[in-house]
Each structure stands twice: as structure tokens, then as C-alpha cells.
CSV table of C-alpha atoms in Angstrom, one decimal:
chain,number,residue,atom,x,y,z
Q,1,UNK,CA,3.6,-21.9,-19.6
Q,2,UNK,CA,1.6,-21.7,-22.7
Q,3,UNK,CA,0.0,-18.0,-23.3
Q,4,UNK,CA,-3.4,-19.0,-22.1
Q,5,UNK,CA,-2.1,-20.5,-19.2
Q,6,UNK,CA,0.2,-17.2,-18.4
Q,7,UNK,CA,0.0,-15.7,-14.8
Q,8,UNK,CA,-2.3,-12.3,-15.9
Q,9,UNK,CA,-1.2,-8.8,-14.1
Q,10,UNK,CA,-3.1,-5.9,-13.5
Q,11,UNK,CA,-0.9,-2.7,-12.9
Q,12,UNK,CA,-2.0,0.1,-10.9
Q,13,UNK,CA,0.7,3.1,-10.1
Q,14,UNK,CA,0.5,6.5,-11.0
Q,15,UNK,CA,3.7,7.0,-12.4
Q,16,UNK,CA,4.1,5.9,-16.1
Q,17,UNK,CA,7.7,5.3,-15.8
Q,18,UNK,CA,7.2,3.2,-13.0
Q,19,UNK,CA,4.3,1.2,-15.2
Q,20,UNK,CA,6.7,1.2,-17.8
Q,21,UNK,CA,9.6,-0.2,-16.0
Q,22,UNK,CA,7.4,-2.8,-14.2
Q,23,UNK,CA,6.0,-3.9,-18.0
Q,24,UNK,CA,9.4,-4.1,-18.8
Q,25,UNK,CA,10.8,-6.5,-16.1
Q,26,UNK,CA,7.8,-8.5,-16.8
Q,27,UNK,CA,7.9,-9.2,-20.6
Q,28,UNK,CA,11.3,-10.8,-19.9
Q,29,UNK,CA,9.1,-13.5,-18.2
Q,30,UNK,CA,7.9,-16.2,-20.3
Q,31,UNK,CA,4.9,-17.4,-18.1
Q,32,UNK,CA,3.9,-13.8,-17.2
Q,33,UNK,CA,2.3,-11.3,-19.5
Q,34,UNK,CA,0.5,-7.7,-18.3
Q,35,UNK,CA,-3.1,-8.0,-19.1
Q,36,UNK,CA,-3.9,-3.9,-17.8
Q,37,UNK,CA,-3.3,-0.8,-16.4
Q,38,UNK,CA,-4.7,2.1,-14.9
Q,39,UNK,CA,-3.2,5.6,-12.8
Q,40,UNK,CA,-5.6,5.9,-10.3
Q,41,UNK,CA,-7.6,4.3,-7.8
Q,42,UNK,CA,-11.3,4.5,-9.5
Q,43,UNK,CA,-9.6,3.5,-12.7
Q,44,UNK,CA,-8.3,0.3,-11.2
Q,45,UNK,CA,-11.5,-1.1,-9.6
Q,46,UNK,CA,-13.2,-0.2,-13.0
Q,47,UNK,CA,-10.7,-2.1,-15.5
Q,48,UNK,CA,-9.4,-4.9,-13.3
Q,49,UNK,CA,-12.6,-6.1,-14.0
Q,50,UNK,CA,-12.2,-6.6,-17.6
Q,51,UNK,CA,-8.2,-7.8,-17.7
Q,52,UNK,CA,-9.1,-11.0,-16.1
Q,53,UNK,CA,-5.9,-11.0,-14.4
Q,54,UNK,CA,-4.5,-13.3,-11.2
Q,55,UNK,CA,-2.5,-10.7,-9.3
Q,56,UNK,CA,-2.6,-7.2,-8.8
Q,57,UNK,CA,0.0,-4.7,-8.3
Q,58,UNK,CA,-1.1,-2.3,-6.8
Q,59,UNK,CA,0.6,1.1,-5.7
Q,60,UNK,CA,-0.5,1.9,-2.0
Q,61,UNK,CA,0.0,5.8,-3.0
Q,62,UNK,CA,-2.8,6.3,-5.9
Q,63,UNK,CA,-3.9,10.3,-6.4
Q,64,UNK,CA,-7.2,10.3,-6.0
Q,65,UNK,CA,-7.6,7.2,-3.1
Q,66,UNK,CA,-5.7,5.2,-0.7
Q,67,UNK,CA,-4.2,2.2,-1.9
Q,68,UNK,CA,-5.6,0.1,1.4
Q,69,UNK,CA,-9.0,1.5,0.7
Q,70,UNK,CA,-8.7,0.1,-3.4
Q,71,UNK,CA,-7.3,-3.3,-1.9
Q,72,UNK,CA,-10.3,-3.6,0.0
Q,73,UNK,CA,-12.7,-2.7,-2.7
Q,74,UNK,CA,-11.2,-5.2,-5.1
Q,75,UNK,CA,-11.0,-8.2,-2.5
Q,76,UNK,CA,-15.0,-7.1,-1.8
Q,77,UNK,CA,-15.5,-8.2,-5.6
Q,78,UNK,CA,-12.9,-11.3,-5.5
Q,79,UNK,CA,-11.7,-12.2,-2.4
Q,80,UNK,CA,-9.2,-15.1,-4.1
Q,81,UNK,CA,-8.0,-12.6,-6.2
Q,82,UNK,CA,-3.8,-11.9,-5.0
Q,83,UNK,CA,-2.9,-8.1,-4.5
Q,84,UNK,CA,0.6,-7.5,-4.3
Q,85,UNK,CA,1.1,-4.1,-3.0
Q,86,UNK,CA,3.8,-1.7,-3.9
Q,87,UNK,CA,5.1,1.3,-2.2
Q,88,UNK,CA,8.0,3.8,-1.6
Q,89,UNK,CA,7.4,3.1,2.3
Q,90,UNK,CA,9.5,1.5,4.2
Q,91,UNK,CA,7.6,-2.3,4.9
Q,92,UNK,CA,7.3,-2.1,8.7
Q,93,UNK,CA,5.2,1.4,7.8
Q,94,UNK,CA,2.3,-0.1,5.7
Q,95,UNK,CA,2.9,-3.4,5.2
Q,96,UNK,CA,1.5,-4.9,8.2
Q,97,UNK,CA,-1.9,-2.9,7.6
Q,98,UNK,CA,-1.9,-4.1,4.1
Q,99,UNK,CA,-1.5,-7.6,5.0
Q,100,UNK,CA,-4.8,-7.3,7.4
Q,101,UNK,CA,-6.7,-5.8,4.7
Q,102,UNK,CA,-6.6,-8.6,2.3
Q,103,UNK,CA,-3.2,-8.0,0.6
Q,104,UNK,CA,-0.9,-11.1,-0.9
Q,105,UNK,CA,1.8,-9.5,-0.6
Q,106,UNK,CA,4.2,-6.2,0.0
Q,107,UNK,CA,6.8,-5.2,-2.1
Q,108,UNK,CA,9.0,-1.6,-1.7
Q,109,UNK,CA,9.9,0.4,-5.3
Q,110,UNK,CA,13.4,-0.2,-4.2
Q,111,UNK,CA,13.2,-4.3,-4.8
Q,112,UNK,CA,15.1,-6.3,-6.9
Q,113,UNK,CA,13.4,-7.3,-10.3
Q,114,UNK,CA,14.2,-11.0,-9.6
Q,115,UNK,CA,12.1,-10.7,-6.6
Q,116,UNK,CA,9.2,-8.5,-8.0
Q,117,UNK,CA,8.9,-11.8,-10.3
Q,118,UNK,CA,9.3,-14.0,-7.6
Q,119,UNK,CA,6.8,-12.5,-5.6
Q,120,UNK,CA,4.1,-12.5,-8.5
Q,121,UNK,CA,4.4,-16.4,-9.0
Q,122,UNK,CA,4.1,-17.2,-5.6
Q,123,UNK,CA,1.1,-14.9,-4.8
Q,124,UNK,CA,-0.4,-16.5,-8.2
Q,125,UNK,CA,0.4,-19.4,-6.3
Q,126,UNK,CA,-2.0,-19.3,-3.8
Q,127,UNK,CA,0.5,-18.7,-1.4
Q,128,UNK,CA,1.5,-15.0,0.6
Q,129,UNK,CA,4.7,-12.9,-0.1
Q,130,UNK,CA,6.8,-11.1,2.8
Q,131,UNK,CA,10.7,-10.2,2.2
Q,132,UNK,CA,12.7,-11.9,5.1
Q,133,UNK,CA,12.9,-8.5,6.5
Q,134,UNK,CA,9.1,-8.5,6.9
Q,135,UNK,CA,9.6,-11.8,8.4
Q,136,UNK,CA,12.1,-10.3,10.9
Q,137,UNK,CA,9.2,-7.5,11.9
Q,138,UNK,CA,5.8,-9.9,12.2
Q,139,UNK,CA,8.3,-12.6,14.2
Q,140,UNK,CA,9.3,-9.7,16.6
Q,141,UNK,CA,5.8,-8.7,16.8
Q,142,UNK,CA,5.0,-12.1,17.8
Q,143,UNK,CA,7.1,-12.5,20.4
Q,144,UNK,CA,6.0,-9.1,22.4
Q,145,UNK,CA,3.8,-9.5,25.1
Q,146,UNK,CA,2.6,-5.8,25.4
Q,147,UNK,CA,-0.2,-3.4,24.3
Q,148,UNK,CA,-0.2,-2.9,20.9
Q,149,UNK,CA,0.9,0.6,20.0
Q,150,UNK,CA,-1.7,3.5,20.0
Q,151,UNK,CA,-1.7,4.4,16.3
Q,152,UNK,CA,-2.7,0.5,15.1
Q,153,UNK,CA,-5.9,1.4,16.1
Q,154,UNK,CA,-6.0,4.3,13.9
Q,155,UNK,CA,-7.9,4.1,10.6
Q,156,UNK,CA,-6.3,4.1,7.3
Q,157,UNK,CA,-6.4,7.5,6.2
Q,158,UNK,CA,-6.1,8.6,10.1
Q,159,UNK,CA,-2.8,6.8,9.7
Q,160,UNK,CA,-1.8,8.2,6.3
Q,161,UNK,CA,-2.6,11.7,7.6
Q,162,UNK,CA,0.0,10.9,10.8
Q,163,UNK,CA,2.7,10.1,8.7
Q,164,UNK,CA,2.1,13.1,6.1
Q,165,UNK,CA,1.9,15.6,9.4
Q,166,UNK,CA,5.1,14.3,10.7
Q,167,UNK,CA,6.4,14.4,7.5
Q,168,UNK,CA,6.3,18.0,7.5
Q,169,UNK,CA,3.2,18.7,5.3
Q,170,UNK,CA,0.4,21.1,5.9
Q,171,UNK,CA,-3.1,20.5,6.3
Q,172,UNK,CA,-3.8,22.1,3.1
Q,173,UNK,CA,-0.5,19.9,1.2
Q,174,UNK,CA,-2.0,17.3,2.6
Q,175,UNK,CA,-5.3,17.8,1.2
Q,176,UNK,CA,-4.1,18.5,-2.2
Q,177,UNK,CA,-1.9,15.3,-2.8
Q,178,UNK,CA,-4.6,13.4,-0.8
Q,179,UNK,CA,-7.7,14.9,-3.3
Q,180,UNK,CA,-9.3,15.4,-0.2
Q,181,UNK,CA,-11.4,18.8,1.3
Q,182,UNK,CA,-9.3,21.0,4.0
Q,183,UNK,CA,-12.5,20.4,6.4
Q,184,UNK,CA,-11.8,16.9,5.7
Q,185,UNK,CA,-8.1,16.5,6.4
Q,186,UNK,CA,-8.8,18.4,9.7
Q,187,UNK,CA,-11.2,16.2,10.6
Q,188,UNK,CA,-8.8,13.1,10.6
Q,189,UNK,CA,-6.2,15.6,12.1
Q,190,UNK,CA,-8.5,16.5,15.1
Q,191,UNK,CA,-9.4,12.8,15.2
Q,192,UNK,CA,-6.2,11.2,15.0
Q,193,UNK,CA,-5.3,13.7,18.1
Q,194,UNK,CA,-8.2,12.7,20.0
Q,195,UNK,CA,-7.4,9.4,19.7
Q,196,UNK,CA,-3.7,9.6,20.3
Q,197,UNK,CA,-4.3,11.8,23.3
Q,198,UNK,CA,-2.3,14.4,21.8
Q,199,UNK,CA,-2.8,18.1,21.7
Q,200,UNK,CA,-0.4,19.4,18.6
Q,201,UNK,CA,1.2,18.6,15.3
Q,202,UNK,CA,4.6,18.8,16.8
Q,203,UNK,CA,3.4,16.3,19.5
Q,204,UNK,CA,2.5,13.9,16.6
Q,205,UNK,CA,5.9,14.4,15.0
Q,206,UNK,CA,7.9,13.0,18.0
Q,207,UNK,CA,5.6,10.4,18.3
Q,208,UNK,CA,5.9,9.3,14.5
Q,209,UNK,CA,9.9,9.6,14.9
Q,210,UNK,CA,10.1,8.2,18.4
Q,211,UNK,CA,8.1,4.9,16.8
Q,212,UNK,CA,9.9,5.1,13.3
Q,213,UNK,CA,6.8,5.9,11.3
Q,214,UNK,CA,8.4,7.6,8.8
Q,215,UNK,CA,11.9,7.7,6.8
């Protein structure tokens, strides 16, 4: 491809050795260039804007918001616009919840460069992106005839705080890496409880381990 007719990427990640590994893989690529980058959520919707760019990566773990709740603010503003979400989570955690909120794609940290790049051309493509493991989980899905399981009807963050409670983090941790109030992290705690029809933090952690919600 000629430079104008490059497939454009917008980083987002926190991590500016992950941005700088991910800028490496890709100026190995003739037909790709990286047209912007940004460490948080806010910054992202502002300057995706301005890069012109075809896909997003996006890292589903920003400091300041949820990656989900970023994906749906950019596919607000351009819905053709291919998200490719990255995260340290294993896929059957997030990626299914990402797909449903607009993403392109989902890709762990731990891939192969050769299929970060793969992945990027065939979301610029038009087309979606799951790893044949993926594929393994949404054909199993598929084939199940029973009640969906009680915490895909949580919300996003409802979810996210789950996983961080049965992770072992306090309410307060958990407020701090999520740049959210105490009162506010409760909240989705008490919530998430209600909803679950669960009375403790412990009870939440054998339900997040009996349903592999976390490493």
C-alpha cells in the first residue's frame, strides 16, 4: 500500500512500554503506519478524533475509565470505525462483553505479533477478529440450551468490580486503581450483591472461581 492508502492506528494503553512495543511490531509493516496515541481513556476519545485512523487499539484496562465504556463512546461518534481491544484478561473474561459493545475484535497482551498484524488488517477489513480459541468459547455458548449465567446481566463496571473483589482487592484498592469514590465502589459492590443474590465478598469469590472469572 502506498502511504496515503496505509491502514491508520490509534493506540490507547497506559503503559508506554506496551505503546512502544506495539509501534514497534507495527513499523515493520509496510501498509500500516500509527497515526496516535494516548494513556488514558479521556485522552483517547479526545485525539482519536484528529489521527484519522481505521482501527483502534484499545487497552480494556485504561486508569481513569473502563475500556468498554471508551469503546462505546467512540463507536457513539463512528460506528464503522474498528476497535480492536487489548487486555491482560484471559478472552472468555471480557471478550464476549466487548464484542456486544461494538468491538472488532479481542486480542490478549500475550499474542503473537504476527497475529496483532493479522488482526488489524482484517478488522480494517471490514471484517471481525476472534482467535480460534474465542471461536471454541462463542461455539460452546451456542450450543447450550440453558439460562445464561447470573453475572452477564451485570453491568460493566458491576462486572469489573466482581472480578477485582475476587481478586482479592479491597474496596478502597479498588477505588484507587479504578479513579473511582469509596461510596462509589460500594455502591456497585452492594449492587452487584443484590443482584447476584449474594450476601458477602467471600460468597462472590467462590462464585468468580467456581465460573472461572478470574486467572
Amino acid at each position: 500500500m502506498t502511504e496515503k492508502a496505509s491502514i491508520r492506528v490509534f493506540i490507547a494503553d497506559d503503559h508506554a512500554i506496551v505503546r512502544e512495543g506495539l509501534k514497534q511490531i507495527l513499523a515493520e509493516q509496510r501498509d500500516i503506519v500509527v497515526a496516535g496515541e494516548a494513556e488514558t481513556g479521556l485522552d483517547a476519545v479526545k485525539l482519536f478524533r484528529k489521527s484519522r485512523c481505521n482501527v483502534v487499539l484499545l487497552d480494556i484496562s485504561l486508569p481513569d475509565r473502563n475500556g468498554i465504556e471508551v469503546l462505546k463512546q467512540i463507536k457513539s461518534e463512528q460506528p464503522d470505525l474498528a476497535v480492536l481491544m487489548l487486555s491482560m484478561h484471559r478472552e472468555d473474561q471480557y471478550a464476549i462483553r466487548s464484542l456486544k459493545a461494538g468491538a472488532a475484535g479481542y486480542l490478549t497482551k500475550q499474542s503473537a505479533p504476527k497475529e496483532l498484524v493479522n488482526a488489524i488488517r482484517q478488522v480494517a477489513s471490514g471484517q471481525r477478529y476472534v482467535s480460534a480459541q474465542l471461536a471454541q468459547v462463542l461455539a460452546a455458548q451456542l450450543g447450550e440450551n440453558h439460562d445464561a449465567p447470573v453475572h452477564e446481566s451485570l453491568s460493566d463496571r458491576e462486572y469489573q468490580t466482581l472480578t477485582l473483589i475476587a481478586s482479592g482487592k479491597t474496596v478502597s484498592e479498588i477505588a484507587r486503581e479504578l479513579s473511582l469514590s469509596v461510596k462509589t465502589v460500594s455502591e456497585y459492590r452492594s449492587r452487584l450483591l443484590a443482584k447476584m443474590k449474594l450476601k458477602t465478598s467471600a460468597e462472590l469469590t467462590h462464585y468468580a472461581i467456581r465460573n472461572q472469572l478470574i486467572d
